[in-house]
Short mmCIF file of C-alpha atoms in Angstrom, two decimals:
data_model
loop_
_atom_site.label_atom_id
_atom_site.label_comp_id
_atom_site.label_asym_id
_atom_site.label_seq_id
_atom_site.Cartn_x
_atom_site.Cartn_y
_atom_site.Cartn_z
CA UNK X 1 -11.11 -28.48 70.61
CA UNK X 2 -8.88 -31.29 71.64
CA UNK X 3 -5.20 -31.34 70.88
CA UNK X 4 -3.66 -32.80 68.28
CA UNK X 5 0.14 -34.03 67.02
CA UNK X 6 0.89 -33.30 63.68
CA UNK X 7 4.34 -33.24 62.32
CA UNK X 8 6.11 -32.12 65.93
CA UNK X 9 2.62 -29.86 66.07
CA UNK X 10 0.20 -29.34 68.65
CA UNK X 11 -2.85 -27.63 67.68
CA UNK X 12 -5.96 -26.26 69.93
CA UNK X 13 -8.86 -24.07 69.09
CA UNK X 14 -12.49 -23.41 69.22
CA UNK X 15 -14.33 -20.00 69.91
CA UNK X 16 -12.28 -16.79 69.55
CA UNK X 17 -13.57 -15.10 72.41
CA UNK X 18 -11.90 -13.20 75.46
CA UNK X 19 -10.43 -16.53 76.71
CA UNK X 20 -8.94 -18.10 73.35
CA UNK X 21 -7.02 -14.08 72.94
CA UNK X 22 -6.28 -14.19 76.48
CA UNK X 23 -4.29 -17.79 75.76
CA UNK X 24 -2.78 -16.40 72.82
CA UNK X 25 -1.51 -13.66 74.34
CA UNK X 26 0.20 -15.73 77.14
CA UNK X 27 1.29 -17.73 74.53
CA UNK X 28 3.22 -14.69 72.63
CA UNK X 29 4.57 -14.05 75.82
CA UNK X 30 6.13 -17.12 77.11
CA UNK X 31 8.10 -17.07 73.54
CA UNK X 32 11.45 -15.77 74.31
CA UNK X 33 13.21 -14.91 71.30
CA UNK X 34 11.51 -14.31 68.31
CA UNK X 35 12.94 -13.04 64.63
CA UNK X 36 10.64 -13.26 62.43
CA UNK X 37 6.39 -12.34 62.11
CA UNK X 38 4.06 -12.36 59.38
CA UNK X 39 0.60 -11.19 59.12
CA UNK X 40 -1.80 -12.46 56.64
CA UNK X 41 -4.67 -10.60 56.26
CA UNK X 42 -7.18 -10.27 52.85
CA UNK X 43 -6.41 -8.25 50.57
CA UNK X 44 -9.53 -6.26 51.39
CA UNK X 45 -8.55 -5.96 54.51
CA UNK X 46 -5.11 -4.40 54.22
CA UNK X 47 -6.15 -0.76 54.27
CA UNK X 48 -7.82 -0.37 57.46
CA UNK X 49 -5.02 -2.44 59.16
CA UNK X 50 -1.62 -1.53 57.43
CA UNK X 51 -1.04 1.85 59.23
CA UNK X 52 -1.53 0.96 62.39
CA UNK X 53 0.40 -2.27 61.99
CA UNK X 54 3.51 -0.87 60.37
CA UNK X 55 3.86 1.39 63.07
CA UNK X 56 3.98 -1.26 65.95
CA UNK X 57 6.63 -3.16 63.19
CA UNK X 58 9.13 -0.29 63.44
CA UNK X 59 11.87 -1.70 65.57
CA UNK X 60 15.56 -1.26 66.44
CA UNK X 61 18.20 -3.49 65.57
CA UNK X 62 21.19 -3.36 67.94
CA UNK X 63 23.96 -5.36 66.96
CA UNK X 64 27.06 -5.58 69.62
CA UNK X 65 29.96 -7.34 70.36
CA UNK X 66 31.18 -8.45 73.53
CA UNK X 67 33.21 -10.62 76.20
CA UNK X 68 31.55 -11.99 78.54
CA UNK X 69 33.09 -9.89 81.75
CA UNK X 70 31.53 -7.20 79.66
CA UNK X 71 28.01 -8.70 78.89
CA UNK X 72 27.86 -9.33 82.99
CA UNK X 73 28.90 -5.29 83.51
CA UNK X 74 25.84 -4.49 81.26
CA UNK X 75 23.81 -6.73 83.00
CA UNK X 76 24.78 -5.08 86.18
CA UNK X 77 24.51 -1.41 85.16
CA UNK X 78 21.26 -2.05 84.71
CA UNK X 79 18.22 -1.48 87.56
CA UNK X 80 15.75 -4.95 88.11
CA UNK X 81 13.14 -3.03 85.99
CA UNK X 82 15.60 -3.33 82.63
CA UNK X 83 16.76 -6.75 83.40
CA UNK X 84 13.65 -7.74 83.43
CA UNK X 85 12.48 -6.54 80.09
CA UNK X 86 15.93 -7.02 78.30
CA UNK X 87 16.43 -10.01 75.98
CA UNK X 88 19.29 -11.03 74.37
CA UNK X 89 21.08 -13.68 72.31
CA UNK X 90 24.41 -14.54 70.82
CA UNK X 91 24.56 -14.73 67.15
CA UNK X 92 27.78 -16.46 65.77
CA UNK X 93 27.64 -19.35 68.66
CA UNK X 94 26.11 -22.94 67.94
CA UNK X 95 24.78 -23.96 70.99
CA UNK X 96 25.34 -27.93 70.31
CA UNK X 97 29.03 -27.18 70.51
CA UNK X 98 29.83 -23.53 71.31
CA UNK X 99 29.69 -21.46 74.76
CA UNK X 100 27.03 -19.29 74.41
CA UNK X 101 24.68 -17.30 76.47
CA UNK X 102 21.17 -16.02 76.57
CA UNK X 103 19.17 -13.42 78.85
CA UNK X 104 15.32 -13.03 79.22
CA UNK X 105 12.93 -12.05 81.76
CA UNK X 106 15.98 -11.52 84.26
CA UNK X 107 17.69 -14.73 83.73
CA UNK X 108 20.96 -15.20 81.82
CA UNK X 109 21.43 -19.19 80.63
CA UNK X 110 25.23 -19.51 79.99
CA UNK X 111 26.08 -22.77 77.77
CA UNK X 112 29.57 -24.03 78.17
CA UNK X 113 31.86 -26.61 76.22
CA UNK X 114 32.69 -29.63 78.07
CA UNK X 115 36.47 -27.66 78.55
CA UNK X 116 34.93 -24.07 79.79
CA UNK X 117 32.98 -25.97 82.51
CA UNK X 118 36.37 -27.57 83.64
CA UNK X 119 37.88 -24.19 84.34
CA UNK X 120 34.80 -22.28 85.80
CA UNK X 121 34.61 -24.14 89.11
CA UNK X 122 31.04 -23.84 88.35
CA UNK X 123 28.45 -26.02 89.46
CA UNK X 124 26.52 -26.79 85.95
CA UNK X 125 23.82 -29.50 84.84
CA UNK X 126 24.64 -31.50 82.09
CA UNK X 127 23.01 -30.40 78.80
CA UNK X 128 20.06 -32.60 77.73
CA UNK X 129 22.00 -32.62 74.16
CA UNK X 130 24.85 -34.38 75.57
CA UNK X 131 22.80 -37.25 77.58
CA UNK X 132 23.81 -40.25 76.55
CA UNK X 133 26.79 -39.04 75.02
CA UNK X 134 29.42 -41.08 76.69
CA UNK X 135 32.68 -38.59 74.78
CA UNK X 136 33.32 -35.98 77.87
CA UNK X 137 35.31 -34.11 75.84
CA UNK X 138 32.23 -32.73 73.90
CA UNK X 139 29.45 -32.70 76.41
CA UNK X 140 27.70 -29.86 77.08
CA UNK X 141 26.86 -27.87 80.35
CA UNK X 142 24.25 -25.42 80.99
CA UNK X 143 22.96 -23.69 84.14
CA UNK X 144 20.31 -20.30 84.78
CA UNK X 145 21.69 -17.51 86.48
CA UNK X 146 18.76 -14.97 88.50
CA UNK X 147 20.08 -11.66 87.45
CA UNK X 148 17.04 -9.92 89.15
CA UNK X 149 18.81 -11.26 93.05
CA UNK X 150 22.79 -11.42 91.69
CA UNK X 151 23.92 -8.69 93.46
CA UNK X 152 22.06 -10.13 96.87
CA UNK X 153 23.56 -13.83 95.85
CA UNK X 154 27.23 -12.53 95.83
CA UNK X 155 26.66 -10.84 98.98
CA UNK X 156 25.05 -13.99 100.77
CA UNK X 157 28.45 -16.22 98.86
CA UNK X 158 26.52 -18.04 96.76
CA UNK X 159 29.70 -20.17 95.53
CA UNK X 160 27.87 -20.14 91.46
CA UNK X 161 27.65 -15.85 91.07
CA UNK X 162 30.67 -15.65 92.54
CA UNK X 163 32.76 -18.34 90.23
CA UNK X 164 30.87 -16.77 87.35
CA UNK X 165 32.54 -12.89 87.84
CA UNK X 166 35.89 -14.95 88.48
CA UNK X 167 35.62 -16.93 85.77
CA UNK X 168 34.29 -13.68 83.47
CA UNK X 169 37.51 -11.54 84.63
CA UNK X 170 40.32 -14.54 84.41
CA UNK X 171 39.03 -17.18 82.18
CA UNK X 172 36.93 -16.79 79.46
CA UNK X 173 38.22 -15.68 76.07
CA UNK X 174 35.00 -15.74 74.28
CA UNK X 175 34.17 -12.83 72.30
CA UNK X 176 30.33 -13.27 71.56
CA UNK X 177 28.32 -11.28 68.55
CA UNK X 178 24.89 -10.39 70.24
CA UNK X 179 21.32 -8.59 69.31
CA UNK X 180 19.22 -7.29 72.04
CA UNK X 181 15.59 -5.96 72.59
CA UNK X 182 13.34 -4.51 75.41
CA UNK X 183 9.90 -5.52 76.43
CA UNK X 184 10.21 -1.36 76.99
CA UNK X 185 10.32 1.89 74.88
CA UNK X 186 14.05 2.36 76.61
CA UNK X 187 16.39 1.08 73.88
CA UNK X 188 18.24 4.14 72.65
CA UNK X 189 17.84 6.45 75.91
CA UNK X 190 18.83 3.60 78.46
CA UNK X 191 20.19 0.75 76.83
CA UNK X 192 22.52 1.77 74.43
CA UNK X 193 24.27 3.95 76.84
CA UNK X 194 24.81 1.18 78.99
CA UNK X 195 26.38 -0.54 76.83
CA UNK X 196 29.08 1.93 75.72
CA UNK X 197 29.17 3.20 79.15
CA UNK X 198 30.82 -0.66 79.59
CA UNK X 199 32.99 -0.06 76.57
CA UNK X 200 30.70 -2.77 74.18
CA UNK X 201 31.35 -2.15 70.52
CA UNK X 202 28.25 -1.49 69.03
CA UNK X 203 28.67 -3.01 65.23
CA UNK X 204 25.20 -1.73 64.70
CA UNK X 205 21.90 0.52 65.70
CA UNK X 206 18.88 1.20 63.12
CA UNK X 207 15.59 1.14 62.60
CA UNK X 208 13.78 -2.10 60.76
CA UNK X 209 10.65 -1.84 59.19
CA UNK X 210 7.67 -4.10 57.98
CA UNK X 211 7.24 -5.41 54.57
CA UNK X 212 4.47 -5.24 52.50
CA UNK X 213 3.31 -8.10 49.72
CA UNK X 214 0.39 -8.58 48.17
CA UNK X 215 -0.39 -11.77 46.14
CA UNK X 216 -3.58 -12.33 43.84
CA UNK X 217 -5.83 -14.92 42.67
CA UNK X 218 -3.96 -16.97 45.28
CA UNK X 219 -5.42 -20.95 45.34
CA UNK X 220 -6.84 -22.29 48.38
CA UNK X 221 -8.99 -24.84 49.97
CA UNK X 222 -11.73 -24.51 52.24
CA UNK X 223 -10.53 -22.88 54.94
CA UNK X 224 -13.31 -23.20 57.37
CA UNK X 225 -11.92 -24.39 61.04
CA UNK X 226 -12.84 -28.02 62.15
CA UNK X 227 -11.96 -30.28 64.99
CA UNK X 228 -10.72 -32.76 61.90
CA UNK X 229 -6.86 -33.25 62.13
CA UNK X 230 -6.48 -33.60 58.54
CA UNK X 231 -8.24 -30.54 57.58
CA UNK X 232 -6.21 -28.59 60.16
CA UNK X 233 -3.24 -30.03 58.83
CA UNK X 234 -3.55 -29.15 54.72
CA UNK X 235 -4.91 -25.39 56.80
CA UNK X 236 -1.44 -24.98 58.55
CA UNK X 237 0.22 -26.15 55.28
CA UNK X 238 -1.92 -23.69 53.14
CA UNK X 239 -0.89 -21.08 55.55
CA UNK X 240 2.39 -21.49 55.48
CA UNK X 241 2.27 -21.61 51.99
CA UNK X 242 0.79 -18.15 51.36
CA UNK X 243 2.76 -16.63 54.40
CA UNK X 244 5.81 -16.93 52.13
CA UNK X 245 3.64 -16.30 48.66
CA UNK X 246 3.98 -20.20 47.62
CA UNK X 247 4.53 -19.97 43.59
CA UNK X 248 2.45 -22.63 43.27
CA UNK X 249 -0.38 -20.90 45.30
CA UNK X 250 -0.37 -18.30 42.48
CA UNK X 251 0.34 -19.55 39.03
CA UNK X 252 0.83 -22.79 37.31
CA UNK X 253 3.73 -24.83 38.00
CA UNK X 254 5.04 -27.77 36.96
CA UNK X 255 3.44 -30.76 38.39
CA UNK X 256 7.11 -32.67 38.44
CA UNK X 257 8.09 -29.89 40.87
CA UNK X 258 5.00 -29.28 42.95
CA UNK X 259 1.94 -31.33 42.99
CA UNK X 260 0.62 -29.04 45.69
CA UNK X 261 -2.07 -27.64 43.35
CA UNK X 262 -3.41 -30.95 42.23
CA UNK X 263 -3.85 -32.29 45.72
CA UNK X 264 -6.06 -29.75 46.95
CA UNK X 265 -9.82 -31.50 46.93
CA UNK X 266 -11.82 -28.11 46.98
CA UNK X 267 -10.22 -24.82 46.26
CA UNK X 268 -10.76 -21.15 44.84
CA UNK X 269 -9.08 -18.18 44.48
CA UNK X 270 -9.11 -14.88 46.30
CA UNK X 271 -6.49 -12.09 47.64
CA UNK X 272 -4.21 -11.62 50.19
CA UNK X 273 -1.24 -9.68 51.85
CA UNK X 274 1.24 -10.32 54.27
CA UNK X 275 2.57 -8.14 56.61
CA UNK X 276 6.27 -9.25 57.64
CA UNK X 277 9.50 -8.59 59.47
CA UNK X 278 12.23 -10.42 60.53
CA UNK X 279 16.51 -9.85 60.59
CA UNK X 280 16.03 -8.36 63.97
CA UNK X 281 14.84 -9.87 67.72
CA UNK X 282 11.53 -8.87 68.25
CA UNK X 283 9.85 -8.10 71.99
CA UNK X 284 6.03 -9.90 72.87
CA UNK X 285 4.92 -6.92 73.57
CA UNK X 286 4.92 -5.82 69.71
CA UNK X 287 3.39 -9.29 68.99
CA UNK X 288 0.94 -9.14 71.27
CA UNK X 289 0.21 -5.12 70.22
CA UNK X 290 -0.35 -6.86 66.23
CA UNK X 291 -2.54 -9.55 67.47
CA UNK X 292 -4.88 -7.06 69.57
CA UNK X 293 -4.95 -4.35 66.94
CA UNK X 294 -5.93 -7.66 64.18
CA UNK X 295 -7.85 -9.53 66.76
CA UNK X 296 -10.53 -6.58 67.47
CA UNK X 297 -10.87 -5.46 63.91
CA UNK X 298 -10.64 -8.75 61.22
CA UNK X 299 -12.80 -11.47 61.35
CA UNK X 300 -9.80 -13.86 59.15
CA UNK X 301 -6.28 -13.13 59.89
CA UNK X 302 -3.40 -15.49 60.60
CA UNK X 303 -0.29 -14.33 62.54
CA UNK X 304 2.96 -16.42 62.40
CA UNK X 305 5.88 -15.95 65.18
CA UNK X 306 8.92 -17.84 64.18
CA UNK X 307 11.15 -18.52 67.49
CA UNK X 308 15.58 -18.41 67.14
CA UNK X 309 16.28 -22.13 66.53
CA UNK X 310 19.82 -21.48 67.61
CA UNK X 311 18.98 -20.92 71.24
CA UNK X 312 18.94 -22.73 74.63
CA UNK X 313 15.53 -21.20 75.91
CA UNK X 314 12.80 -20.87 73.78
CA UNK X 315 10.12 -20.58 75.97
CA UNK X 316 9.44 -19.77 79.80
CA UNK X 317 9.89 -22.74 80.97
CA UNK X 318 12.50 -24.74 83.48
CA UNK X 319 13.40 -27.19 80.12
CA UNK X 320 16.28 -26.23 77.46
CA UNK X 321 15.72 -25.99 73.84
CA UNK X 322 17.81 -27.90 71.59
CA UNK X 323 18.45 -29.65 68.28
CA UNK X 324 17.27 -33.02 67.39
CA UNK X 325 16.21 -32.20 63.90
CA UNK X 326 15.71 -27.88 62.98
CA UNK X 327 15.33 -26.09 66.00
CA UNK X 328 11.85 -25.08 65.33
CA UNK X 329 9.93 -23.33 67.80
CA UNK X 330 7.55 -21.35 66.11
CA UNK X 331 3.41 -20.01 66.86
CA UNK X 332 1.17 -20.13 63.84
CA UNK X 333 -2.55 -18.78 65.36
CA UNK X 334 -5.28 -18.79 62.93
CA UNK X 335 -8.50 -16.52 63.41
CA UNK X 336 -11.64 -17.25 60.95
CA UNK X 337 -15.10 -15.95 61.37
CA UNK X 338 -15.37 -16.77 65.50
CA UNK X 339 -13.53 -19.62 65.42
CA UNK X 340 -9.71 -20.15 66.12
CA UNK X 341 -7.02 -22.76 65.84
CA UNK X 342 -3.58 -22.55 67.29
CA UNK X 343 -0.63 -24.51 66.43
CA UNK X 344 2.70 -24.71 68.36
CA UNK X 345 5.57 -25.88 66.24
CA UNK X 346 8.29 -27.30 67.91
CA UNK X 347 12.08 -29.34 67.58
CA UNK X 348 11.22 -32.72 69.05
CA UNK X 349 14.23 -31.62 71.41
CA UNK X 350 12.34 -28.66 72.62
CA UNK X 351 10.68 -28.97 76.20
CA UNK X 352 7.26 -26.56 75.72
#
């Protein structure tokens, strides 16, 4: 299916064979930090689905709180394999103005205010935020940090690990807020240790689970998948409609608040549930586990993954995420009866 823009949206699609899960997967995987994922499913089809799924939704939520000569002593305590699966994100920092920092697949990006960068002695890129912003005083600077080699880096005086433990130790007051996860089953037995091992206050560590909802005689069009871009465009908005259980998907409403109803050319009504959790970070490797366990057994299913906004990588890629107008960086992949489509919805200041 060729590729379409619509609304900061590009959508793909065709057969849902080995090759279109194969993309998806990849897909799931190149999205760094995600907070949020519903299922919808049919009603019908809850039951044979909703054990299996709930279990791959049970999570941990670690909350900590940390300077940032203790974030780099976590970092450090741990062996290549743990870096490597680790992510993590501030919480209380705005990256358009704030120092903040971010760490997946091995790499930490550390954001600094125009100040910070002053005092590092680090050598920093300017943030693609502040181009064009001619006020130095509240430019931006960002740079990626290889935590898999940072031990080898320091010892071959690399001038950039080095300033960063210097500036860590003598400079930086920042306290940050974080969440982590782990692309492995480690969290409790070899994370959390680390971090109190470094003296991290940990403001919180429990267990999140799933959500259930079920909404009936919901309206909807024909959702059949075509290659026409204004079809796939009322689908995605249909979608996203019943992923949140629309009110005006469900009962009558009036037309002075939502015309939504009314501008639907064909529609019916059936059942369906959504399968949802958010409030914590959430690895690919439990989206990817949903979408396999949905993928081999349901012939309709939708599964949205809804990326951090406030974050300065959103995807595996070289580019930095940013805000022009929400931050969005979100997967919406739609499986019907063979056929698939896939949207990626993105910030028009994100790079992927």
């Amino acid at each position: 299916m060729k590729e379409y823009l619509v609304c900061h949206s590009t959508v793909s699609g065709g057969n849902f064979n080995a090759t279109a899960v194969t993309k998806v997967e990849k897909l799931l995987d190149s999205h760094n930090f995600v907070n949020k994922v519903d299922l919808l499913v049919r009603g019908s089809d809850l039951e044979q689905i909703k054990s299996d799924v709930q279990a791959q939704m049970k999570l941990k939520k670690i909350l900590g709180e940390a300077n940032l000569s203790q974030l780099l002593g976590f970092l450090l305590r741990l062996n290549v394999e743990q870096r490597s699966a680790l992510k993590l994100v501030t919480l209380d920092k705005d990256i358009t103005h704030d120092n903040s920092i971010c760490v997946t697949k091995g790499n930490l990006t550390l954001k600094l205010r125009s100040d910070s960068y002053l005092k590092s002695g680090l050598q920093c890129k300017l943030s693609a935020f502040s181009r064009g912003n001619k006020n130095l005083k509240s430019q931006m600077y960002i740079h990626n940090f290889d935590m898999l080699n940072f031990e080898n880096n320091v010892k071959l005086n690399r001038k950039n690990e080095i300033r960063l433990l210097w500036y860590a130790e003598n400079v930086s007051v920042d306290v940050f807020k974080f969440t982590l996860t782990s692309e492995s089953d480690n969290i409790d037995t070899q994370l959390v240790p680390k971090l109190e091992e470094e003296g991290i206050t940990l403001l919180g560590n429990r267990e999140v689970e799933s959500r259930v909802f079920r909404y009936n005689q919901v309206l909807h069009p024909d959702l059949t998948i075509t290659k026409d871009e204004d079809t796939l465009a009322e689908t995605l908005e249909w979608l996203s409609y019943a992923s949140i259980g629309g009110l005006q998907l469900r009962q009558e409403v009036d037309p002075f608040i939502s015309r939504y109803p009314t501008m639907l050319e064909s529609s019916k009504r059936s059942d369906f549930a959504v399968l949802s959790i958010d409030k914590t970070l959430i690895s690919s490797k439990v989206q990817k586990l949903v979408f396999s366990h949905v993928s081999s057994r349901l012939d309709w299913f939708a599964l949205f993954s809804y990326g951090v906004k406030n974050v300065s990588r959103s995807y595996n890629s070289a580019g930095e995420h940013y805000f022009v107008d929400d931050g969005a960086n979100d997967i919406v992949v739609f499986s019907q009866e063979g056929k698939y489509a896939l949207w990626e919805i993105t910030d028009s200041g994100d790079p992927h």
